[in-house]
PDB file of C-alpha atoms and ligand atoms in Angstrom:
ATOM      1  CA  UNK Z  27     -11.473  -6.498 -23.211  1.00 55.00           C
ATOM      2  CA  UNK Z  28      -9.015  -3.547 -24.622  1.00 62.00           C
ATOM      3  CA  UNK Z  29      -8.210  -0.601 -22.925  1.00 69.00           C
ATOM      4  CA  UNK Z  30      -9.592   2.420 -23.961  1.00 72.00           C
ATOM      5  CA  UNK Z  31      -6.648   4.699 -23.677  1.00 75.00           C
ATOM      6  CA  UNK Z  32      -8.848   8.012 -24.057  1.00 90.00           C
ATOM      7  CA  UNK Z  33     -10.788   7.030 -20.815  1.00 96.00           C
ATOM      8  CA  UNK Z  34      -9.473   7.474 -17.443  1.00 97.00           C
ATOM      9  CA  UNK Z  35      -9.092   4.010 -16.127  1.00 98.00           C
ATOM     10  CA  UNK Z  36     -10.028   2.498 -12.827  1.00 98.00           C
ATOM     11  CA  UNK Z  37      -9.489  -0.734 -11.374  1.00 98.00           C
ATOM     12  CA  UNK Z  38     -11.054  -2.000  -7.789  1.00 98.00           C
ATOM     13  CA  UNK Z  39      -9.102  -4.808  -5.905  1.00 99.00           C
ATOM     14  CA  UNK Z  40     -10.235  -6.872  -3.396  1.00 98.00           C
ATOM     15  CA  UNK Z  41      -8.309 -10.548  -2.278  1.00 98.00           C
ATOM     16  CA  UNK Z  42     -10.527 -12.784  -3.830  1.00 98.00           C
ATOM     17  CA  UNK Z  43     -12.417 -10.486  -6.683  1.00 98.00           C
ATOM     18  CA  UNK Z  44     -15.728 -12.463  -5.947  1.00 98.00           C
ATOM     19  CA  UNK Z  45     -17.246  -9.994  -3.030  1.00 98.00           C
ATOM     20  CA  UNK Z  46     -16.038  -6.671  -2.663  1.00 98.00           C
ATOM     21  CA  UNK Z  47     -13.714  -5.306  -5.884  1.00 98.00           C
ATOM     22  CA  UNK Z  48     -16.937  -7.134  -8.367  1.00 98.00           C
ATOM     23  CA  UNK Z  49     -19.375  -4.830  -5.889  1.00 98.00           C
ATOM     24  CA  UNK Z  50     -17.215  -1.702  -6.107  1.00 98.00           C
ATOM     25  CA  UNK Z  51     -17.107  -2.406  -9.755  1.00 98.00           C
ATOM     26  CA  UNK Z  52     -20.581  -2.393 -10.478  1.00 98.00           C
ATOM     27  CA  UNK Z  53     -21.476   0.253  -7.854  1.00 98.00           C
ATOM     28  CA  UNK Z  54     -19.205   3.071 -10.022  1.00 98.00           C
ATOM     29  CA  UNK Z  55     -20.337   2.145 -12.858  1.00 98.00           C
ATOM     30  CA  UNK Z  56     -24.008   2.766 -12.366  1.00 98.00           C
ATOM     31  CA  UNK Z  57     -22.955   5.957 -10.500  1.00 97.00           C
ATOM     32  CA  UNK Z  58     -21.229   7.079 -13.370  1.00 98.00           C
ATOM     33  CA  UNK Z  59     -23.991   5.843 -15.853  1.00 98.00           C
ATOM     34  CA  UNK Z  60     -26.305   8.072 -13.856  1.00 97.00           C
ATOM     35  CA  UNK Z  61     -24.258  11.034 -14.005  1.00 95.00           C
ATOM     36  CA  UNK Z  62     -23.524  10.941 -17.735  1.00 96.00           C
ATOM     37  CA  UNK Z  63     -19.869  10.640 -16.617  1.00 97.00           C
ATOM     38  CA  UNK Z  64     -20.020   6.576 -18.344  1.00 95.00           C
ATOM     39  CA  UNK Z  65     -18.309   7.885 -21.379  1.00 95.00           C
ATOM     40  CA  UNK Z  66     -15.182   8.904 -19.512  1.00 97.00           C
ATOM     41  CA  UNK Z  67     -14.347   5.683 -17.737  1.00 97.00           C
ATOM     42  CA  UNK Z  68     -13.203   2.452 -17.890  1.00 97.00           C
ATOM     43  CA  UNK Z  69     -13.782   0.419 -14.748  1.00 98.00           C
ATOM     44  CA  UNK Z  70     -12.531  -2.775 -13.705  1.00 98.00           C
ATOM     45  CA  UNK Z  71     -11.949  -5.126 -10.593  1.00 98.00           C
ATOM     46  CA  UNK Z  72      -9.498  -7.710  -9.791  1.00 98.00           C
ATOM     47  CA  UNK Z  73      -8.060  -9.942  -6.985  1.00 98.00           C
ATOM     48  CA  UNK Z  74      -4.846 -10.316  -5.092  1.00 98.00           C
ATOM     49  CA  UNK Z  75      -5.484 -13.657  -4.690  1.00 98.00           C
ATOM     50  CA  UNK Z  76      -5.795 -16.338  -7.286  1.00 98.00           C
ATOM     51  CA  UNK Z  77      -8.495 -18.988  -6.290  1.00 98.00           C
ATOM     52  CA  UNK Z  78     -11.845 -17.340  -7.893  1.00 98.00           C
ATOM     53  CA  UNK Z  79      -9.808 -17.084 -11.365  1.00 98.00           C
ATOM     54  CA  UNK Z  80     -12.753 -17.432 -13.835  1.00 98.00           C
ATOM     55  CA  UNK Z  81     -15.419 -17.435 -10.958  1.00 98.00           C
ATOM     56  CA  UNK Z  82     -18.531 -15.694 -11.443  1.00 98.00           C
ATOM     57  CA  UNK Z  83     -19.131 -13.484  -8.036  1.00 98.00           C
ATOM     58  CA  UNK Z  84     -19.889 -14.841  -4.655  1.00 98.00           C
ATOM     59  CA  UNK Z  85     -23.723 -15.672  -4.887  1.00 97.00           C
ATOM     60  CA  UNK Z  86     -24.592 -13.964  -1.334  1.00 97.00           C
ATOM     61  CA  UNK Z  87     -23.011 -10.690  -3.059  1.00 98.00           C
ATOM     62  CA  UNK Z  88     -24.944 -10.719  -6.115  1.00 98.00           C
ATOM     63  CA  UNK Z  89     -27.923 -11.071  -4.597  1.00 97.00           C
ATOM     64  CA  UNK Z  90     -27.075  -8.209  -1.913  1.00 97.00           C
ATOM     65  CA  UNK Z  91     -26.094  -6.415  -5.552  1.00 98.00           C
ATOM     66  CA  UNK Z  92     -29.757  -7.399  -7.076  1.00 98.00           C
ATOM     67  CA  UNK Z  93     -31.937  -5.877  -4.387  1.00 98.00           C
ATOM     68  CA  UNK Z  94     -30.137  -2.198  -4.476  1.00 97.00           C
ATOM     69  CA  UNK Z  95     -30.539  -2.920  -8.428  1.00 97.00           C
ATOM     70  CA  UNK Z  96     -26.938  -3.629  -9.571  1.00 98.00           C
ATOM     71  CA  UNK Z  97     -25.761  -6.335 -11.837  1.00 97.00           C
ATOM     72  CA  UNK Z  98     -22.993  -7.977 -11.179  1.00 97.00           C
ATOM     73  CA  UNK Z  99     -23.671 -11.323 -13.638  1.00 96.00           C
ATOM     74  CA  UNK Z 100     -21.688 -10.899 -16.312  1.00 97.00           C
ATOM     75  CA  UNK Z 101     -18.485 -10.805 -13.831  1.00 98.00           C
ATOM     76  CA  UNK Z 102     -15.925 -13.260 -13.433  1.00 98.00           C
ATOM     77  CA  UNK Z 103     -12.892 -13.251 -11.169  1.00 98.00           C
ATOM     78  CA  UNK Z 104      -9.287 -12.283 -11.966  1.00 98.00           C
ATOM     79  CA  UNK Z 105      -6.029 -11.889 -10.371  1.00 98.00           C
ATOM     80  CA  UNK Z 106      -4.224  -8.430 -10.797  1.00 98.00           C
ATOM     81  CA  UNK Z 107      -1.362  -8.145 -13.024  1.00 98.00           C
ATOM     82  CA  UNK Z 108       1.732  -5.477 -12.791  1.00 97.00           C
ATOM     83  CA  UNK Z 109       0.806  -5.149 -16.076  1.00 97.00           C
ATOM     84  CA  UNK Z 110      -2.728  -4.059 -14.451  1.00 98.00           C
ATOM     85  CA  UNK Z 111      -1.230  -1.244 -12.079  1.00 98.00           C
ATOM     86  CA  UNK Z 112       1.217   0.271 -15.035  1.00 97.00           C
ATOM     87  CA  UNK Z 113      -1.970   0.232 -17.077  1.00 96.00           C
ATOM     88  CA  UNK Z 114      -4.601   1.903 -15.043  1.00 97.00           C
ATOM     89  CA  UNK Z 115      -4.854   5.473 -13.920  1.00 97.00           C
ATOM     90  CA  UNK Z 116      -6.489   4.576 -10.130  1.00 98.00           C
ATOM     91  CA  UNK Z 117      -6.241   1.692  -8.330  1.00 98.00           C
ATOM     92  CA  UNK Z 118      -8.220   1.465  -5.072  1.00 98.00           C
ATOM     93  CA  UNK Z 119      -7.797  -1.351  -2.483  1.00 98.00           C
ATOM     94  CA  UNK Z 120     -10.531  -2.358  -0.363  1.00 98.00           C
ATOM     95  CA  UNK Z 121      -8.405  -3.620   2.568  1.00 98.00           C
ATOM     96  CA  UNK Z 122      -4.759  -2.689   4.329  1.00 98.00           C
ATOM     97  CA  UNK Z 123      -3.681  -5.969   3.189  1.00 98.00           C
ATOM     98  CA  UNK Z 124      -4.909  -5.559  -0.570  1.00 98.00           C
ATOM     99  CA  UNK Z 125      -3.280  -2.301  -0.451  1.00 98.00           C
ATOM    100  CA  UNK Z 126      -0.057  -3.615   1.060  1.00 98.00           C
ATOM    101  CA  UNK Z 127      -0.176  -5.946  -1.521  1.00 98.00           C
ATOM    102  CA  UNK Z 128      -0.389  -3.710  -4.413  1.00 98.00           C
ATOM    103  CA  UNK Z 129       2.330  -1.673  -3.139  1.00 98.00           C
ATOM    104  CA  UNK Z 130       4.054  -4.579  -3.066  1.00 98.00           C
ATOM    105  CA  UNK Z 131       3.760  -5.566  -6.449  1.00 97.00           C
ATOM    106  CA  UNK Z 132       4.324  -2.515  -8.307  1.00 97.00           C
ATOM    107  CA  UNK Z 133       7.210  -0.240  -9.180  1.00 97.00           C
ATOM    108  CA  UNK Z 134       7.872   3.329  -7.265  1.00 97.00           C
ATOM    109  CA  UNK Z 135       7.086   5.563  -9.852  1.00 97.00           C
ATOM    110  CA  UNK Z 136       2.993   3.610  -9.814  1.00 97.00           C
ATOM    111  CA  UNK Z 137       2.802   3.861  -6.385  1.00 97.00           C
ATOM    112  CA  UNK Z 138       0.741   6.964  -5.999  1.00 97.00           C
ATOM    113  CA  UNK Z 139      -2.084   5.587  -8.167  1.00 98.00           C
ATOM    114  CA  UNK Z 140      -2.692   3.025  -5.337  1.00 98.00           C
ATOM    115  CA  UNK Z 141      -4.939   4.481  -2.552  1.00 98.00           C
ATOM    116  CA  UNK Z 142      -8.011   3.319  -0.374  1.00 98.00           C
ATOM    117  CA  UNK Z 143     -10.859   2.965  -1.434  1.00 98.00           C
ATOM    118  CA  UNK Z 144     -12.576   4.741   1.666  1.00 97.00           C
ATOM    119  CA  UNK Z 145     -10.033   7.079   1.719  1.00 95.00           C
ATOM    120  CA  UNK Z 146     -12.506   8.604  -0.893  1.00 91.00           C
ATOM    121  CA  UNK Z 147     -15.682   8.796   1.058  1.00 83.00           C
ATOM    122  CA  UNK Z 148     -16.754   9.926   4.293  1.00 81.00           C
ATOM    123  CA  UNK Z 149     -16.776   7.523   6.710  1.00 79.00           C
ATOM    124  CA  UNK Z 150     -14.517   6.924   9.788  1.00 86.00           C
ATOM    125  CA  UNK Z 151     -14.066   3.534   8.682  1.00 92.00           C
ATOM    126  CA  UNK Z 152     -11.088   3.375   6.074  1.00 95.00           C
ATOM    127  CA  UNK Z 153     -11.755  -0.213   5.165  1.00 97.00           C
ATOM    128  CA  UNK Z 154     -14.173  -2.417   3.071  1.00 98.00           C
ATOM    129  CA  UNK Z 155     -14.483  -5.412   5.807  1.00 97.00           C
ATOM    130  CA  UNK Z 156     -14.097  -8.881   3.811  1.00 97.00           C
ATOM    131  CA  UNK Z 157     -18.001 -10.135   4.216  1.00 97.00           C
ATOM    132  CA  UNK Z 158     -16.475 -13.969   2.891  1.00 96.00           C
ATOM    133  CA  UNK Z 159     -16.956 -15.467   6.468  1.00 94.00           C
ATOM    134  CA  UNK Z 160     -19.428 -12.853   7.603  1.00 92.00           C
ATOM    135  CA  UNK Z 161     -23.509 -13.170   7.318  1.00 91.00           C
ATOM    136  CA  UNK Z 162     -25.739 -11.314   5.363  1.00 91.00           C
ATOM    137  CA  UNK Z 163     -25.254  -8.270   7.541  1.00 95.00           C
ATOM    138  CA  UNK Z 164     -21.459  -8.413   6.199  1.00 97.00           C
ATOM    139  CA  UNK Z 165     -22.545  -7.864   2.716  1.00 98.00           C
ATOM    140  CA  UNK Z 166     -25.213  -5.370   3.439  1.00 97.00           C
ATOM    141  CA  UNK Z 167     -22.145  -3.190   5.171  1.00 97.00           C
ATOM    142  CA  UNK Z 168     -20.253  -3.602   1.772  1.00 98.00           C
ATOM    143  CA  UNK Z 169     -22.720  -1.985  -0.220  1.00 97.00           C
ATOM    144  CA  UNK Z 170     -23.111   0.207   2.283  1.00 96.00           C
ATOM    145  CA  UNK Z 171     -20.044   2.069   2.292  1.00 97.00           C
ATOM    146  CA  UNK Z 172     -19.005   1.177  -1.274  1.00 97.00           C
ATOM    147  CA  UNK Z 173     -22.288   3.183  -2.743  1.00 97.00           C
ATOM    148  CA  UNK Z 174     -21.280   5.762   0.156  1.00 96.00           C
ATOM    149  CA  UNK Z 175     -17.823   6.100  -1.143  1.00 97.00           C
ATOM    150  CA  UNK Z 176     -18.486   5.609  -4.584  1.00 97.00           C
ATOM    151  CA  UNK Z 177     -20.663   9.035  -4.754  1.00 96.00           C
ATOM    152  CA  UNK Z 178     -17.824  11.053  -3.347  1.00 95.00           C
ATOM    153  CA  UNK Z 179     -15.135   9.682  -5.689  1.00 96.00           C
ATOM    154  CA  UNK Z 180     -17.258  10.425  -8.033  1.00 96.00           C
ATOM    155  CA  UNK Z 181     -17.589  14.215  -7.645  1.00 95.00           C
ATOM    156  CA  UNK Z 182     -14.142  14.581  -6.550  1.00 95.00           C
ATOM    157  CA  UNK Z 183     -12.852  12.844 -10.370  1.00 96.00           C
ATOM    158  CA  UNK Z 184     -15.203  15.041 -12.288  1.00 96.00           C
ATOM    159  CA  UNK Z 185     -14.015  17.810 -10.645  1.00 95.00           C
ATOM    160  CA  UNK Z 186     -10.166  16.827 -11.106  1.00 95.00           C
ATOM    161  CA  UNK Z 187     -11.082  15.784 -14.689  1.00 95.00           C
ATOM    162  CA  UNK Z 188     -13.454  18.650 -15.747  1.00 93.00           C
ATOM    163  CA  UNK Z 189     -16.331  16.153 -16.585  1.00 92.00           C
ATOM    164  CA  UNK Z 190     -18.794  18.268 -18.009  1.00 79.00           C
TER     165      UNK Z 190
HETATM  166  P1  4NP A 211     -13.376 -10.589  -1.574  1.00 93.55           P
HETATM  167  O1  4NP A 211     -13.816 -11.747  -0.547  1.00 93.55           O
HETATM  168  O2  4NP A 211     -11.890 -10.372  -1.360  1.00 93.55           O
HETATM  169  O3  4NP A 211     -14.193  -9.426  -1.181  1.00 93.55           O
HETATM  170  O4  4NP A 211     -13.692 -11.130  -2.956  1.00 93.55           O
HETATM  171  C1  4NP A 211     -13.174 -12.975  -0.454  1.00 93.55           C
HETATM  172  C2  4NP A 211     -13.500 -13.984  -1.342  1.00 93.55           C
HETATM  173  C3  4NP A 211     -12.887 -15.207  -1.239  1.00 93.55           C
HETATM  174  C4  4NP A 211     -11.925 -15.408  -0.259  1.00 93.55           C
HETATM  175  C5  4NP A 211     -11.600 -14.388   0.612  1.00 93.55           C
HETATM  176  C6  4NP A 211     -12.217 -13.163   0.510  1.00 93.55           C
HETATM  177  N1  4NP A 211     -11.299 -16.678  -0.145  1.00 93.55           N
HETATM  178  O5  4NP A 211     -10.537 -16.861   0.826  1.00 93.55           O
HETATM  179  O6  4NP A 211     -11.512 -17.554  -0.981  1.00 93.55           O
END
């Protein structure tokens, strides 16, 4: 899909873009859809890592996703370009390593796009936890503190933007 170079333009990364970064993707979105604020974004997720290229999301996630009503179906995995970070306005890691990562790949003057997720929201915790080898309980703490941090990103880039 194109850019839209009038919106602002957000992309989630996770390692494997099948669990967390797909979540955090669909989570926004519906936040923003709710606010009105839909019009003003584009949102996107991708992976560090390059095994769930093509790969619809992680089937414990989606369903996690389908009981707090999000859709994550439509989805499939991809691996972040540097194309990706010169491209997008705010990139948010879910992880130290993802963000280590994305520092790693892109050039000094992109560097301050790149941030932590959880950075944004309110909660001691300053990383997603990768729910891949985890239980149910694992993916239940994802949405957690993605919907948690999702709502306070939210206000703070309307307020930054001026989103009516
Ligand atoms: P995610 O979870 O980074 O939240 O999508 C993972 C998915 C797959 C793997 C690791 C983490 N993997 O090793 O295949």
């Amino acid at each position: 899909m194109d850019i839209q170079q009038d919106k602002t333009k957000i992309l989630m990364v996770c390692l494997g873009n099948i669990c967390r970064s797909p979540t955090a993707e669909v989570v926004f979105r519906e936040k923003a859809r709710a606010e009105g604020f839909d019009k003003y974004l584009y949102i996107d997720s991708a992976g560090t890592g390059s095994w769930h290229i093509g790969h619809p999301p992680d089937e414990r996630a989606t369903q996690t996703a389908i009981q707090r009503g999000y859709d994550m179906s439509a989805l499939r995995g991809r691996q972040v370009t540097r194309e990706d970070i010169e491209k997008y306005d705010y990139i948010f890691a879910m992880d130290r390593q993802n963000l280590h990562d994305l520092l790693a790949l892109s050039n000094p003057e992109h560097r301050e796009k790149i941030s932590l997720f959880l950075h944004h929201g309110n909660t001691e915790q300053d990383e997603v936890p990768d729910p891949y080898y985890s239980g149910a309980d694992g993916f239940e703490l994802v949405l957690d503190l993605i919907e948690d941090a999702s709502g306070k990103l939210l206000r703070t880039l309307s307020g930054k933007h001026q989103w009516a």
